[in-house]
Amino acid sequence: MNRIERLNYLVGCAVANLARSRVRAGLTISGIAIATGALLTMISFVVGLQNQAERPFQSLGLLSQIRVTAPREKDAGKSTALTRDTLDQLRALPQVETAYPDLRLTNVVLRSGDYQTTARALGLPRELSLFGPLKTMLVAGDFFGNSEEFPIIVSLSCVNDLNIASPTEAVGQRLQVEVAGMQRDESGRFQWGKSTMDVTVVGVFDPPPFARDFVDSGVVMPVDRMADLPGSMFEAMVNQLRSGGEAEQAGFNQIIVRSRRVADVPDLEKKIQAMGFRTNSMVTDIQEIRRFFLFLQFLLGAVGTVAMVVGGLGILNTMLMSLLERKREIGIYKSMGASSTDIGVMFLTEAVAMGFLGGVGGLLLALVVSRILALAAHWYSLRQDVDMPSVEFQFSLGLITLALGYAVFITTLSGLYPAMRAARMHPLDALRG
């Protein structure tokens, strides 16, 4: 009998021994399944929470953005304002996809016939149409083109306020926009002004639930046209005055830099800081979120490990009882030519088999329990009339593989001692019982 045949025979004997003591083996496997299921459920819940926390940043493309502001203090004889020259310098960096001033307006009046509404405006570059996150929010129309006209994208809420029948009907309509605020005159000085213009609706967007409080009643304008509107430089002017500078020297309050890849953000931040500017990015902020969830995973993993160790002790107890009951059987095997290694492998195979079956059972248990918990949380939120996101359990292939491997590892450790005792047993002592 070659090694492969010998191993197959020993594995068959191990499986037959488990089948012979079905009740005891079943209870032991159930203990491992419960421990594995608890571990998988807890970790998958934390991973799901982390995904829910990071999804808004990913869906809006915020992870590739860097917010650039002027330094707090002004160097002697050197302006710290963010100007168009600053934009050109930032755009010249090799890792930069685009850079544009962060312009926002409040109290923008939109008129369509006898109806009007007030909205907030955000400026975005025309080339942003190349990025996916914003397009996913469009329910009608498209992003800005390269035409010379003044296109805007309005929110679904604005469409309803203007009594337009549908988002599709809103696309192509001409609206009147009125904006008031501080603006530069021909001499470069700031003065109060008002501007009214005709615009064309090229798209309608519906913000995701997590962003509706901020952009539900909003419009998006091309940043190159918005920079000339009254009020677009007001915040920069105020900050310039606070820092002791002249209002006329005010540039942009903030510049948004979008990197080509999220992985480039840390290196790109260092380059921008070396240019003398301050930076802030969501990648930096989200690291704190990831550290918290990593700590939570370790904490719940430790709790699950305790349950796994208890299950491992159950296997140790089962294997020791089996060893005492099967002394004569071990003696017969050895008298027929089985080596100590063969006996050890047979006992260890039983432990591994129980661990694997317990791991698979734990996975199935975790899938069922997580589904029940998600439905229960949804039902409870409906009963309490609370608008809350659905509870999410994330079962990745890596997590499942790790849990199954962990279950087999714990049970293998638990089966080592009984396997070694069985292997060292003398045939005559074993036959005497």
PDB file of C-alpha atoms in Angstrom, residues 197-364:
ATOM      1  CA  MET A 197     -29.051  86.085 -16.590  1.00  0.00           C
ATOM      2  CA  ASP A 198     -30.790  83.471 -18.701  1.00  0.00           C
ATOM      3  CA  VAL A 199     -29.511  79.929 -18.318  1.00  0.00           C
ATOM      4  CA  THR A 200     -30.262  76.589 -19.940  1.00  0.00           C
ATOM      5  CA  VAL A 201     -31.006  73.449 -17.937  1.00  0.00           C
ATOM      6  CA  VAL A 202     -28.816  70.651 -19.297  1.00  0.00           C
ATOM      7  CA  GLY A 203     -29.362  68.103 -16.533  1.00  0.00           C
ATOM      8  CA  VAL A 204     -31.329  67.165 -13.420  1.00  0.00           C
ATOM      9  CA  PHE A 205     -29.729  65.381 -10.464  1.00  0.00           C
ATOM     10  CA  ASP A 206     -31.165  63.608  -7.461  1.00  0.00           C
ATOM     11  CA  PRO A 207     -28.682  63.580  -4.556  1.00  0.00           C
ATOM     12  CA  PRO A 208     -28.261  60.390  -2.509  1.00  0.00           C
ATOM     13  CA  PRO A 209     -30.031  60.281   0.889  1.00  0.00           C
ATOM     14  CA  PHE A 210     -26.891  61.102   2.885  1.00  0.00           C
ATOM     15  CA  ALA A 211     -26.355  64.348   0.897  1.00  0.00           C
ATOM     16  CA  ARG A 212     -29.906  65.657   0.627  1.00  0.00           C
ATOM     17  CA  ASP A 213     -29.599  67.916   3.657  1.00  0.00           C
ATOM     18  CA  PHE A 214     -26.798  69.793   1.874  1.00  0.00           C
ATOM     19  CA  VAL A 215     -27.679  69.806  -1.829  1.00  0.00           C
ATOM     20  CA  ASP A 216     -31.381  68.960  -1.999  1.00  0.00           C
ATOM     21  CA  SER A 217     -32.273  72.488  -3.148  1.00  0.00           C
ATOM     22  CA  GLY A 218     -29.223  73.210  -5.224  1.00  0.00           C
ATOM     23  CA  VAL A 219     -27.882  73.931  -8.677  1.00  0.00           C
ATOM     24  CA  VAL A 220     -24.521  73.209 -10.285  1.00  0.00           C
ATOM     25  CA  MET A 221     -22.897  75.819 -12.534  1.00  0.00           C
ATOM     26  CA  PRO A 222     -19.710  75.836 -14.631  1.00  0.00           C
ATOM     27  CA  VAL A 223     -16.995  77.226 -12.390  1.00  0.00           C
ATOM     28  CA  ASP A 224     -15.566  79.373 -15.216  1.00  0.00           C
ATOM     29  CA  ARG A 225     -18.874  81.263 -15.518  1.00  0.00           C
ATOM     30  CA  MET A 226     -19.608  81.296 -11.802  1.00  0.00           C
ATOM     31  CA  ALA A 227     -16.325  83.061 -10.933  1.00  0.00           C
ATOM     32  CA  ASP A 228     -17.682  86.273 -12.500  1.00  0.00           C
ATOM     33  CA  LEU A 229     -20.959  86.291 -10.544  1.00  0.00           C
ATOM     34  CA  PRO A 230     -21.601  88.568  -7.538  1.00  0.00           C
ATOM     35  CA  GLY A 231     -20.933  86.898  -4.192  1.00  0.00           C
ATOM     36  CA  SER A 232     -18.660  84.151  -5.500  1.00  0.00           C
ATOM     37  CA  MET A 233     -15.563  85.781  -3.939  1.00  0.00           C
ATOM     38  CA  PHE A 234     -17.242  87.065  -0.773  1.00  0.00           C
ATOM     39  CA  GLU A 235     -15.862  84.398   1.571  1.00  0.00           C
ATOM     40  CA  ALA A 236     -12.333  84.898   0.235  1.00  0.00           C
ATOM     41  CA  MET A 237     -12.653  88.641   0.735  1.00  0.00           C
ATOM     42  CA  VAL A 238     -13.759  88.206   4.366  1.00  0.00           C
ATOM     43  CA  ASN A 239     -10.878  85.830   5.109  1.00  0.00           C
ATOM     44  CA  GLN A 240      -8.419  88.265   3.516  1.00  0.00           C
ATOM     45  CA  LEU A 241      -9.671  91.067   5.781  1.00  0.00           C
ATOM     46  CA  ARG A 242      -9.430  88.818   8.848  1.00  0.00           C
ATOM     47  CA  SER A 243      -5.804  88.054   8.048  1.00  0.00           C
ATOM     48  CA  GLY A 244      -5.003  91.778   7.866  1.00  0.00           C
ATOM     49  CA  GLY A 245      -4.809  92.025   4.084  1.00  0.00           C
ATOM     50  CA  GLU A 246      -6.606  94.208   1.586  1.00  0.00           C
ATOM     51  CA  ALA A 247      -9.974  93.029   0.294  1.00  0.00           C
ATOM     52  CA  GLU A 248      -8.876  93.848  -3.255  1.00  0.00           C
ATOM     53  CA  GLN A 249      -6.024  91.344  -2.886  1.00  0.00           C
ATOM     54  CA  ALA A 250      -8.422  88.505  -2.152  1.00  0.00           C
ATOM     55  CA  GLY A 251      -8.074  85.489  -4.404  1.00  0.00           C
ATOM     56  CA  PHE A 252      -9.936  82.210  -4.097  1.00  0.00           C
ATOM     57  CA  ASN A 253     -10.860  81.023  -0.640  1.00  0.00           C
ATOM     58  CA  GLN A 254     -10.101  77.380  -1.457  1.00  0.00           C
ATOM     59  CA  ILE A 255      -8.980  75.295  -4.403  1.00  0.00           C
ATOM     60  CA  ILE A 256     -10.085  71.721  -5.022  1.00  0.00           C
ATOM     61  CA  VAL A 257      -7.418  69.446  -6.494  1.00  0.00           C
ATOM     62  CA  ARG A 258      -8.479  66.078  -7.854  1.00  0.00           C
ATOM     63  CA  SER A 259      -5.750  63.447  -8.158  1.00  0.00           C
ATOM     64  CA  ARG A 260      -5.632  60.844 -10.902  1.00  0.00           C
ATOM     65  CA  ARG A 261      -5.664  58.017  -8.355  1.00  0.00           C
ATOM     66  CA  VAL A 262      -6.640  57.812  -4.690  1.00  0.00           C
ATOM     67  CA  ALA A 263      -3.257  56.218  -3.979  1.00  0.00           C
ATOM     68  CA  ASP A 264      -1.547  59.410  -5.219  1.00  0.00           C
ATOM     69  CA  VAL A 265      -3.251  61.675  -2.668  1.00  0.00           C
ATOM     70  CA  PRO A 266      -0.696  61.425   0.214  1.00  0.00           C
ATOM     71  CA  ASP A 267       2.277  62.097  -2.083  1.00  0.00           C
ATOM     72  CA  LEU A 268       0.419  64.885  -3.871  1.00  0.00           C
ATOM     73  CA  GLU A 269      -0.423  66.537  -0.549  1.00  0.00           C
ATOM     74  CA  LYS A 270       3.269  66.638   0.362  1.00  0.00           C
ATOM     75  CA  LYS A 271       4.127  68.309  -2.947  1.00  0.00           C
ATOM     76  CA  ILE A 272       1.443  70.959  -2.487  1.00  0.00           C
ATOM     77  CA  GLN A 273       2.546  71.599   1.089  1.00  0.00           C
ATOM     78  CA  ALA A 274       6.104  72.044  -0.194  1.00  0.00           C
ATOM     79  CA  MET A 275       4.734  74.842  -2.392  1.00  0.00           C
ATOM     80  CA  GLY A 276       3.722  76.685   0.793  1.00  0.00           C
ATOM     81  CA  PHE A 277       0.010  75.855   0.947  1.00  0.00           C
ATOM     82  CA  ARG A 278      -2.103  74.047   3.504  1.00  0.00           C
ATOM     83  CA  THR A 279      -3.937  70.892   2.466  1.00  0.00           C
ATOM     84  CA  ASN A 280      -6.677  68.666   3.770  1.00  0.00           C
ATOM     85  CA  SER A 281      -8.111  65.512   2.249  1.00  0.00           C
ATOM     86  CA  MET A 282     -10.729  62.899   2.962  1.00  0.00           C
ATOM     87  CA  VAL A 283      -8.019  60.236   2.765  1.00  0.00           C
ATOM     88  CA  THR A 284      -6.491  61.729   5.917  1.00  0.00           C
ATOM     89  CA  ASP A 285      -9.888  61.961   7.604  1.00  0.00           C
ATOM     90  CA  ILE A 286     -10.963  58.472   6.635  1.00  0.00           C
ATOM     91  CA  GLN A 287      -7.825  56.946   8.145  1.00  0.00           C
ATOM     92  CA  GLU A 288      -9.255  57.787  11.570  1.00  0.00           C
ATOM     93  CA  ILE A 289     -12.492  56.008  10.653  1.00  0.00           C
ATOM     94  CA  ARG A 290     -10.562  52.957   9.486  1.00  0.00           C
ATOM     95  CA  ARG A 291      -8.481  52.880  12.678  1.00  0.00           C
ATOM     96  CA  PHE A 292     -11.663  52.875  14.759  1.00  0.00           C
ATOM     97  CA  PHE A 293     -13.240  50.032  12.797  1.00  0.00           C
ATOM     98  CA  LEU A 294      -9.974  48.085  12.840  1.00  0.00           C
ATOM     99  CA  PHE A 295      -9.933  48.360  16.635  1.00  0.00           C
ATOM    100  CA  LEU A 296     -13.575  47.242  16.719  1.00  0.00           C
ATOM    101  CA  GLN A 297     -12.747  44.240  14.529  1.00  0.00           C
ATOM    102  CA  PHE A 298      -9.905  43.232  16.855  1.00  0.00           C
ATOM    103  CA  LEU A 299     -12.153  43.649  19.894  1.00  0.00           C
ATOM    104  CA  LEU A 300     -14.986  41.531  18.503  1.00  0.00           C
ATOM    105  CA  GLY A 301     -12.454  39.103  17.060  1.00  0.00           C
ATOM    106  CA  ALA A 302     -11.064  38.609  20.568  1.00  0.00           C
ATOM    107  CA  VAL A 303     -14.576  37.873  21.861  1.00  0.00           C
ATOM    108  CA  GLY A 304     -15.087  35.406  19.015  1.00  0.00           C
ATOM    109  CA  THR A 305     -11.725  33.803  19.757  1.00  0.00           C
ATOM    110  CA  VAL A 306     -12.875  33.054  23.307  1.00  0.00           C
ATOM    111  CA  ALA A 307     -15.879  31.226  21.859  1.00  0.00           C
ATOM    112  CA  MET A 308     -13.602  29.367  19.445  1.00  0.00           C
ATOM    113  CA  VAL A 309     -11.294  28.306  22.277  1.00  0.00           C
ATOM    114  CA  VAL A 310     -14.306  26.965  24.198  1.00  0.00           C
ATOM    115  CA  GLY A 311     -15.270  24.997  21.095  1.00  0.00           C
ATOM    116  CA  GLY A 312     -11.687  23.751  20.821  1.00  0.00           C
ATOM    117  CA  LEU A 313     -11.828  22.515  24.417  1.00  0.00           C
ATOM    118  CA  GLY A 314     -14.965  20.623  23.459  1.00  0.00           C
ATOM    119  CA  ILE A 315     -13.035  18.868  20.696  1.00  0.00           C
ATOM    120  CA  LEU A 316     -10.198  18.110  23.112  1.00  0.00           C
ATOM    121  CA  ASN A 317     -12.669  16.533  25.520  1.00  0.00           C
ATOM    122  CA  THR A 318     -14.338  14.533  22.737  1.00  0.00           C
ATOM    123  CA  MET A 319     -11.024  13.249  21.396  1.00  0.00           C
ATOM    124  CA  LEU A 320      -9.762  12.234  24.853  1.00  0.00           C
ATOM    125  CA  MET A 321     -12.988  10.316  25.536  1.00  0.00           C
ATOM    126  CA  SER A 322     -12.655   8.673  22.125  1.00  0.00           C
ATOM    127  CA  LEU A 323      -9.053   7.745  22.938  1.00  0.00           C
ATOM    128  CA  LEU A 324     -10.054   5.983  26.162  1.00  0.00           C
ATOM    129  CA  GLU A 325     -12.882   4.113  24.449  1.00  0.00           C
ATOM    130  CA  ARG A 326     -10.762   2.998  21.471  1.00  0.00           C
ATOM    131  CA  LYS A 327      -7.664   1.653  23.207  1.00  0.00           C
ATOM    132  CA  ARG A 328      -8.272  -1.904  21.974  1.00  0.00           C
ATOM    133  CA  GLU A 329      -8.916  -0.598  18.455  1.00  0.00           C
ATOM    134  CA  ILE A 330      -5.592   1.268  18.524  1.00  0.00           C
ATOM    135  CA  GLY A 331      -3.849  -1.900  19.739  1.00  0.00           C
ATOM    136  CA  ILE A 332      -5.376  -3.926  16.899  1.00  0.00           C
ATOM    137  CA  TYR A 333      -4.307  -1.327  14.310  1.00  0.00           C
ATOM    138  CA  LYS A 334      -0.739  -1.338  15.627  1.00  0.00           C
ATOM    139  CA  SER A 335      -0.557  -5.135  15.825  1.00  0.00           C
ATOM    140  CA  MET A 336      -1.635  -5.238  12.157  1.00  0.00           C
ATOM    141  CA  GLY A 337       1.281  -2.998  11.155  1.00  0.00           C
ATOM    142  CA  ALA A 338      -0.042   0.545  11.573  1.00  0.00           C
ATOM    143  CA  SER A 339       2.709   2.933  12.612  1.00  0.00           C
ATOM    144  CA  SER A 340       2.497   5.536  15.359  1.00  0.00           C
ATOM    145  CA  THR A 341       2.333   8.192  12.641  1.00  0.00           C
ATOM    146  CA  ASP A 342      -0.675   6.450  11.068  1.00  0.00           C
ATOM    147  CA  ILE A 343      -2.548   6.451  14.379  1.00  0.00           C
ATOM    148  CA  GLY A 344      -1.687  10.106  15.015  1.00  0.00           C
ATOM    149  CA  VAL A 345      -2.789  11.119  11.518  1.00  0.00           C
ATOM    150  CA  MET A 346      -6.091   9.273  11.935  1.00  0.00           C
ATOM    151  CA  PHE A 347      -6.911  11.064  15.207  1.00  0.00           C
ATOM    152  CA  LEU A 348      -5.737  14.412  13.870  1.00  0.00           C
ATOM    153  CA  THR A 349      -7.855  13.945  10.753  1.00  0.00           C
ATOM    154  CA  GLU A 350     -10.924  13.526  12.955  1.00  0.00           C
ATOM    155  CA  ALA A 351     -10.171  16.845  14.667  1.00  0.00           C
ATOM    156  CA  VAL A 352      -9.593  18.624  11.338  1.00  0.00           C
ATOM    157  CA  ALA A 353     -12.811  17.154   9.904  1.00  0.00           C
ATOM    158  CA  MET A 354     -14.825  18.367  12.896  1.00  0.00           C
ATOM    159  CA  GLY A 355     -13.242  21.805  12.585  1.00  0.00           C
ATOM    160  CA  PHE A 356     -13.999  22.055   8.872  1.00  0.00           C
ATOM    161  CA  LEU A 357     -17.585  20.857   9.270  1.00  0.00           C
ATOM    162  CA  GLY A 358     -18.034  23.244  12.191  1.00  0.00           C
ATOM    163  CA  GLY A 359     -16.621  26.098  10.105  1.00  0.00           C
ATOM    164  CA  VAL A 360     -18.977  25.387   7.201  1.00  0.00           C
ATOM    165  CA  GLY A 361     -21.897  25.091   9.606  1.00  0.00           C
ATOM    166  CA  GLY A 362     -20.851  28.373  11.222  1.00  0.00           C
ATOM    167  CA  LEU A 363     -20.806  30.100   7.836  1.00  0.00           C
ATOM    168  CA  LEU A 364     -24.335  28.914   7.057  1.00  0.00           C
TER     169      LEU A 364
END
